[in-house]
Amino acid sequence: MIPFLDIGASYRALKTDIDAAIHRVLDSGWYILGPEVDAFEVEWSAYCGADYAVGLANGLDALILALRALDVGPGDEVIVPSNTYIATWLAVTAVGARPVPVEPNPATHNIDTARIAAAITPATRALLPVHLYGQPADLDPILALAHQHGLSVIEDAAQAHGARYKGRRIGAHGDVVCWSFYPGKNLGALGDGGAITTNRADLADRIRVLRNYGSRVKYVNEVQGVNSRLDPIQAAVLQAKLPHLDAWTDRRRAIAGAYAEGLRDSGLILPHVPDWAEPAWHLYVVRSPDRDGLQKRLAEGGVGTLIHYPIPPHMQAAYADLGLAPDALPLARQLAGEVLSMPIGPQFPLADAAQVIDAVRAAV
């Protein structure tokens, strides 16, 4: 059996370093924020090419607090991709704003920048592109539109650790960039974790206050904040993993390259990578009109796959109140019925990739 992802493999590969990092925190007696979180924030901001990083409890909180720090709230609209994980939309509604979905570019599955301008209204406050599957969205036209209309740009980079846009790492193109360190991410903790990166000192400061009950001095609460602090144990684990992220990304790129070569005439629609993009390859997603049948045949042959994502946000019961019919966003609906994610990961053997290719070619 070839699993879709062996999450424990990176722990086993770095067991000595990770165990030492965890014991360092346990021995320190400092279990909320403190030096481990401070150190990781410095290292993560430097890696991303950003001036500031703020560690948070998870990636959804990163999006929510970024919106709050930019004063997005009730009555406001935020432009989001129609094709994304529902967390992108949940953050917008969590602050009382309305998500305004824009369809994807069918080639990249990322938000179609040519469609954004038509979705901007006087109520629009922010653009929230997603770097889906670890492939950067086309940021220059997004940033140009934001500048033209006086809007903020919040990047959902939950899958894009180490990705580059026009040679520069994702991390500080927009006003604020939001990260998840969920265990299955390219840089994953051993539980939930998240962060923002930014070049804006004012946003970093506001999010630091918001994450800690609205307080920078104990028992003095400036605003109505929340409890969303990156755990020191997770920060220490992430510090142990971060030096290996580039090598892990290279392995993902090698696997993606093998898939691209081995499946190029298979009849599947393969990922398209623009010249300006260097994906982190969190996922390698193919398309097939017989997706469900293909997944079933691969499972019978011992190859694990996943669907990212089977139901688009506008078709979820959670967003029935928006009144969007299934065909209101036909591209998102079509992709949801055709996408299939192939096995990939930082310790995934290239020999297994060859077996996956053979299995796929036999199954299509």
CSV table of N, CA and C in Angstrom, one decimal, residues 71-154:
chain,number,residue,atom,x,y,z
A,71,ASP,N,-9.4,45.9,10.5
A,71,ASP,CA,-10.7,46.6,10.7
A,71,ASP,C,-11.8,46.1,9.7
A,72,VAL,N,-11.7,44.9,9.2
A,72,VAL,CA,-12.8,44.4,8.4
A,72,VAL,C,-13.8,43.8,9.3
A,73,GLY,N,-15.1,44.1,9.0
A,73,GLY,CA,-16.2,43.6,9.9
A,73,GLY,C,-17.5,43.7,9.2
A,74,PRO,N,-18.6,43.8,10.0
A,74,PRO,CA,-20.0,43.8,9.5
A,74,PRO,C,-20.2,44.9,8.4
A,75,GLY,N,-20.9,44.5,7.4
A,75,GLY,CA,-21.1,45.4,6.3
A,75,GLY,C,-20.1,45.5,5.2
A,76,ASP,N,-18.9,44.9,5.5
A,76,ASP,CA,-17.8,44.8,4.5
A,76,ASP,C,-17.9,43.6,3.6
A,77,GLU,N,-17.3,43.7,2.5
A,77,GLU,CA,-17.1,42.5,1.6
A,77,GLU,C,-15.7,42.2,1.4
A,78,VAL,N,-15.4,40.9,1.3
A,78,VAL,CA,-14.0,40.4,1.0
A,78,VAL,C,-14.0,39.5,-0.2
A,79,ILE,N,-13.2,39.8,-1.2
A,79,ILE,CA,-13.2,38.9,-2.3
A,79,ILE,C,-12.3,37.7,-2.1
A,80,VAL,N,-12.9,36.5,-2.3
A,80,VAL,CA,-12.3,35.2,-2.0
A,80,VAL,C,-12.4,34.4,-3.2
A,81,PRO,N,-11.5,33.3,-3.3
A,81,PRO,CA,-11.7,32.4,-4.4
A,81,PRO,C,-12.9,31.5,-4.2
A,82,SER,N,-13.6,31.1,-5.3
A,82,SER,CA,-14.7,30.2,-5.2
A,82,SER,C,-14.1,28.8,-5.0
A,83,ASN,N,-12.9,28.5,-5.4
A,83,ASN,CA,-12.3,27.2,-5.3
A,83,ASN,C,-11.2,27.3,-4.2
A,84,THR,N,-11.6,26.9,-3.0
A,84,THR,CA,-10.6,26.9,-1.9
A,84,THR,C,-11.2,26.0,-0.8
A,85,TYR,N,-10.4,25.8,0.2
A,85,TYR,CA,-10.9,25.1,1.4
A,85,TYR,C,-11.8,26.1,2.2
A,86,ILE,N,-12.8,25.6,2.8
A,86,ILE,CA,-13.8,26.5,3.4
A,86,ILE,C,-13.3,27.5,4.5
A,87,ALA,N,-12.1,27.2,5.0
A,87,ALA,CA,-11.5,28.1,6.1
A,87,ALA,C,-11.4,29.5,5.6
A,88,THR,N,-11.0,29.6,4.3
A,88,THR,CA,-10.9,31.0,3.7
A,88,THR,C,-12.2,31.8,3.9
A,89,TRP,N,-13.3,31.2,3.6
A,89,TRP,CA,-14.6,31.8,3.7
A,89,TRP,C,-15.0,32.0,5.2
A,90,LEU,N,-14.7,30.9,6.0
A,90,LEU,CA,-15.1,31.0,7.4
A,90,LEU,C,-14.4,32.2,8.1
A,91,ALA,N,-13.2,32.5,7.8
A,91,ALA,CA,-12.6,33.7,8.4
A,91,ALA,C,-13.3,35.0,8.1
A,92,VAL,N,-13.8,35.1,6.9
A,92,VAL,CA,-14.5,36.3,6.5
A,92,VAL,C,-15.8,36.4,7.3
A,93,THR,N,-16.6,35.4,7.3
A,93,THR,CA,-17.9,35.4,8.1
A,93,THR,C,-17.7,35.5,9.6
A,94,ALA,N,-16.5,35.0,10.1
A,94,ALA,CA,-16.3,35.1,11.5
A,94,ALA,C,-16.2,36.5,12.0
A,95,VAL,N,-15.7,37.4,11.1
A,95,VAL,CA,-15.6,38.8,11.5
A,95,VAL,C,-16.9,39.6,11.1
A,96,GLY,N,-17.9,38.9,10.6
A,96,GLY,CA,-19.1,39.6,10.2
A,96,GLY,C,-19.2,40.1,8.8
A,97,ALA,N,-18.2,39.9,8.0
A,97,ALA,CA,-18.1,40.4,6.7
A,97,ALA,C,-18.7,39.3,5.7
A,98,ARG,N,-18.9,39.7,4.5
A,98,ARG,CA,-19.5,38.8,3.5
A,98,ARG,C,-18.4,38.4,2.4
A,99,PRO,N,-18.3,37.1,2.2
A,99,PRO,CA,-17.4,36.6,1.2
A,99,PRO,C,-18.0,36.8,-0.2
A,100,VAL,N,-17.2,37.3,-1.1
A,100,VAL,CA,-17.6,37.5,-2.5
A,100,VAL,C,-16.8,36.6,-3.4
A,101,PRO,N,-17.3,35.5,-3.8
A,101,PRO,CA,-16.4,34.5,-4.5
A,101,PRO,C,-16.2,34.9,-6.0
A,102,VAL,N,-14.9,34.6,-6.4
A,102,VAL,CA,-14.5,34.8,-7.8
A,102,VAL,C,-13.9,33.5,-8.3
A,103,GLU,N,-14.3,33.1,-9.5
A,103,GLU,CA,-14.0,31.9,-10.1
A,103,GLU,C,-12.5,31.7,-10.3
A,104,PRO,N,-12.0,30.5,-10.4
A,104,PRO,CA,-10.6,30.2,-10.7
A,104,PRO,C,-10.2,30.3,-12.1
A,105,ASN,N,-8.9,30.5,-12.4
A,105,ASN,CA,-8.3,30.2,-13.7
A,105,ASN,C,-8.3,28.7,-13.8
A,106,PRO,N,-8.9,28.1,-14.8
A,106,PRO,CA,-9.0,26.6,-14.9
A,106,PRO,C,-7.6,26.0,-15.0
A,107,ALA,N,-6.6,26.7,-15.5
A,107,ALA,CA,-5.3,26.1,-15.7
A,107,ALA,C,-4.6,25.9,-14.4
A,108,THR,N,-4.7,26.9,-13.5
A,108,THR,CA,-3.9,26.9,-12.2
A,108,THR,C,-4.8,26.6,-11.0
A,109,HIS,N,-6.1,26.7,-11.1
A,109,HIS,CA,-7.1,26.5,-10.0
A,109,HIS,C,-7.0,27.6,-9.0
A,110,ASN,N,-6.1,28.6,-9.2
A,110,ASN,CA,-6.1,29.8,-8.3
A,110,ASN,C,-7.1,30.8,-8.8
A,111,ILE,N,-7.4,31.8,-8.0
A,111,ILE,CA,-8.3,32.9,-8.4
A,111,ILE,C,-7.9,33.5,-9.7
A,112,ASP,N,-8.9,33.7,-10.5
A,112,ASP,CA,-8.7,34.3,-11.9
A,112,ASP,C,-8.6,35.8,-11.7
A,113,THR,N,-7.4,36.4,-11.8
A,113,THR,CA,-7.2,37.8,-11.6
A,113,THR,C,-8.0,38.7,-12.6
A,114,ALA,N,-8.3,38.1,-13.8
A,114,ALA,CA,-9.1,38.9,-14.8
A,114,ALA,C,-10.5,39.1,-14.3
A,115,ARG,N,-11.0,38.3,-13.4
A,115,ARG,CA,-12.4,38.4,-12.9
A,115,ARG,C,-12.6,39.2,-11.7
A,116,ILE,N,-11.5,39.6,-11.0
A,116,ILE,CA,-11.6,40.3,-9.7
A,116,ILE,C,-12.2,41.7,-9.8
A,117,ALA,N,-11.8,42.4,-10.8
A,117,ALA,CA,-12.2,43.8,-10.9
A,117,ALA,C,-13.8,43.9,-10.9
A,118,ALA,N,-14.4,43.0,-11.7
A,118,ALA,CA,-15.9,43.0,-11.8
A,118,ALA,C,-16.6,42.7,-10.5
A,119,ALA,N,-15.9,42.1,-9.5
A,119,ALA,CA,-16.5,41.8,-8.2
A,119,ALA,C,-16.3,42.9,-7.2
A,120,ILE,N,-15.5,43.9,-7.5
A,120,ILE,CA,-15.3,45.0,-6.5
A,120,ILE,C,-16.5,45.9,-6.5
A,121,THR,N,-16.9,46.2,-5.3
A,121,THR,CA,-18.0,47.1,-5.0
A,121,THR,C,-17.6,48.2,-4.0
A,122,PRO,N,-18.4,49.2,-3.8
A,122,PRO,CA,-18.1,50.2,-2.7
A,122,PRO,C,-17.9,49.5,-1.3
A,123,ALA,N,-18.5,48.3,-1.1
A,123,ALA,CA,-18.4,47.7,0.2
A,123,ALA,C,-17.1,46.8,0.3
A,124,THR,N,-16.4,46.6,-0.8
A,124,THR,CA,-15.2,45.8,-0.7
A,124,THR,C,-14.1,46.4,0.1
A,125,ARG,N,-13.6,45.6,1.0
A,125,ARG,CA,-12.5,46.1,1.9
A,125,ARG,C,-11.2,45.4,1.7
A,126,ALA,N,-11.2,44.2,1.2
A,126,ALA,CA,-10.0,43.4,1.1
A,126,ALA,C,-10.1,42.3,0.0
A,127,LEU,N,-8.9,42.0,-0.5
A,127,LEU,CA,-8.8,40.8,-1.4
A,127,LEU,C,-8.1,39.7,-0.7
A,128,LEU,N,-8.6,38.5,-0.8
A,128,LEU,CA,-8.0,37.4,0.0
A,128,LEU,C,-7.7,36.2,-1.0
A,129,PRO,N,-6.5,36.4,-1.7
A,129,PRO,CA,-6.1,35.3,-2.6
A,129,PRO,C,-5.6,34.1,-1.8
A,130,VAL,N,-5.7,32.9,-2.4
A,130,VAL,CA,-5.2,31.7,-1.8
A,130,VAL,C,-4.1,31.1,-2.7
A,131,HIS,N,-3.0,30.7,-2.1
A,131,HIS,CA,-1.9,30.1,-2.9
A,131,HIS,C,-2.2,28.6,-2.9
A,132,LEU,N,-3.2,28.2,-3.7
A,132,LEU,CA,-3.8,26.8,-3.6
A,132,LEU,C,-2.8,25.7,-4.0
A,133,TYR,N,-2.8,24.6,-3.3
A,133,TYR,CA,-1.9,23.5,-3.5
A,133,TYR,C,-0.4,23.8,-3.4
A,134,GLY,N,-0.1,25.0,-2.9
A,134,GLY,CA,1.3,25.5,-2.8
A,134,GLY,C,1.8,26.2,-4.0
A,135,GLN,N,0.9,26.5,-5.0
A,135,GLN,CA,1.2,27.3,-6.2
A,135,GLN,C,0.8,28.7,-6.0
A,136,PRO,N,1.8,29.7,-6.1
A,136,PRO,CA,1.4,31.1,-5.9
A,136,PRO,C,0.3,31.6,-6.8
A,137,ALA,N,-0.6,32.4,-6.2
A,137,ALA,CA,-1.5,33.1,-7.0
A,137,ALA,C,-0.7,34.2,-7.7
A,138,ASP,N,-1.3,34.8,-8.8
A,138,ASP,CA,-0.7,35.8,-9.6
A,138,ASP,C,-0.8,37.2,-8.8
A,139,LEU,N,0.2,37.5,-8.0
A,139,LEU,CA,0.0,38.6,-7.1
A,139,LEU,C,0.1,40.0,-7.6
A,140,ASP,N,0.9,40.2,-8.7
A,140,ASP,CA,1.1,41.6,-9.2
A,140,ASP,C,-0.2,42.2,-9.6
A,141,PRO,N,-1.1,41.6,-10.4
A,141,PRO,CA,-2.3,42.2,-10.8
A,141,PRO,C,-3.3,42.4,-9.6
A,142,ILE,N,-3.2,41.5,-8.6
A,142,ILE,CA,-4.0,41.6,-7.4
A,142,ILE,C,-3.6,42.8,-6.6
A,143,LEU,N,-2.3,43.0,-6.4
A,143,LEU,CA,-1.7,44.1,-5.7
A,143,LEU,C,-2.0,45.4,-6.4
A,144,ALA,N,-2.0,45.4,-7.7
A,144,ALA,CA,-2.3,46.6,-8.5
A,144,ALA,C,-3.8,47.0,-8.3
A,145,LEU,N,-4.7,46.1,-8.4
A,145,LEU,CA,-6.1,46.3,-8.1
A,145,LEU,C,-6.3,46.9,-6.7
A,146,ALA,N,-5.6,46.3,-5.7
A,146,ALA,CA,-5.8,46.7,-4.4
A,146,ALA,C,-5.3,48.2,-4.2
A,147,HIS,N,-4.2,48.5,-4.8
A,147,HIS,CA,-3.7,49.9,-4.8
A,147,HIS,C,-4.7,50.8,-5.5
A,148,GLN,N,-5.2,50.4,-6.6
A,148,GLN,CA,-6.1,51.3,-7.4
A,148,GLN,C,-7.4,51.6,-6.6
A,149,HIS,N,-7.9,50.6,-5.8
A,149,HIS,CA,-9.2,50.8,-5.1
A,149,HIS,C,-9.0,51.0,-3.6
A,150,GLY,N,-7.8,51.1,-3.1
A,150,GLY,CA,-7.6,51.4,-1.7
A,150,GLY,C,-8.0,50.2,-0.8
A,151,LEU,N,-7.7,49.0,-1.3
A,151,LEU,CA,-8.0,47.7,-0.6
A,151,LEU,C,-6.8,47.1,0.1
A,152,SER,N,-7.1,46.3,1.1
A,152,SER,CA,-6.0,45.5,1.7
A,152,SER,C,-5.9,44.1,1.0
A,153,VAL,N,-4.7,43.5,1.1
A,153,VAL,CA,-4.5,42.2,0.5
A,153,VAL,C,-4.0,41.3,1.7
A,154,ILE,N,-4.8,40.2,1.9
A,154,ILE,CA,-4.5,39.2,2.9
A,154,ILE,C,-4.2,37.9,2.1
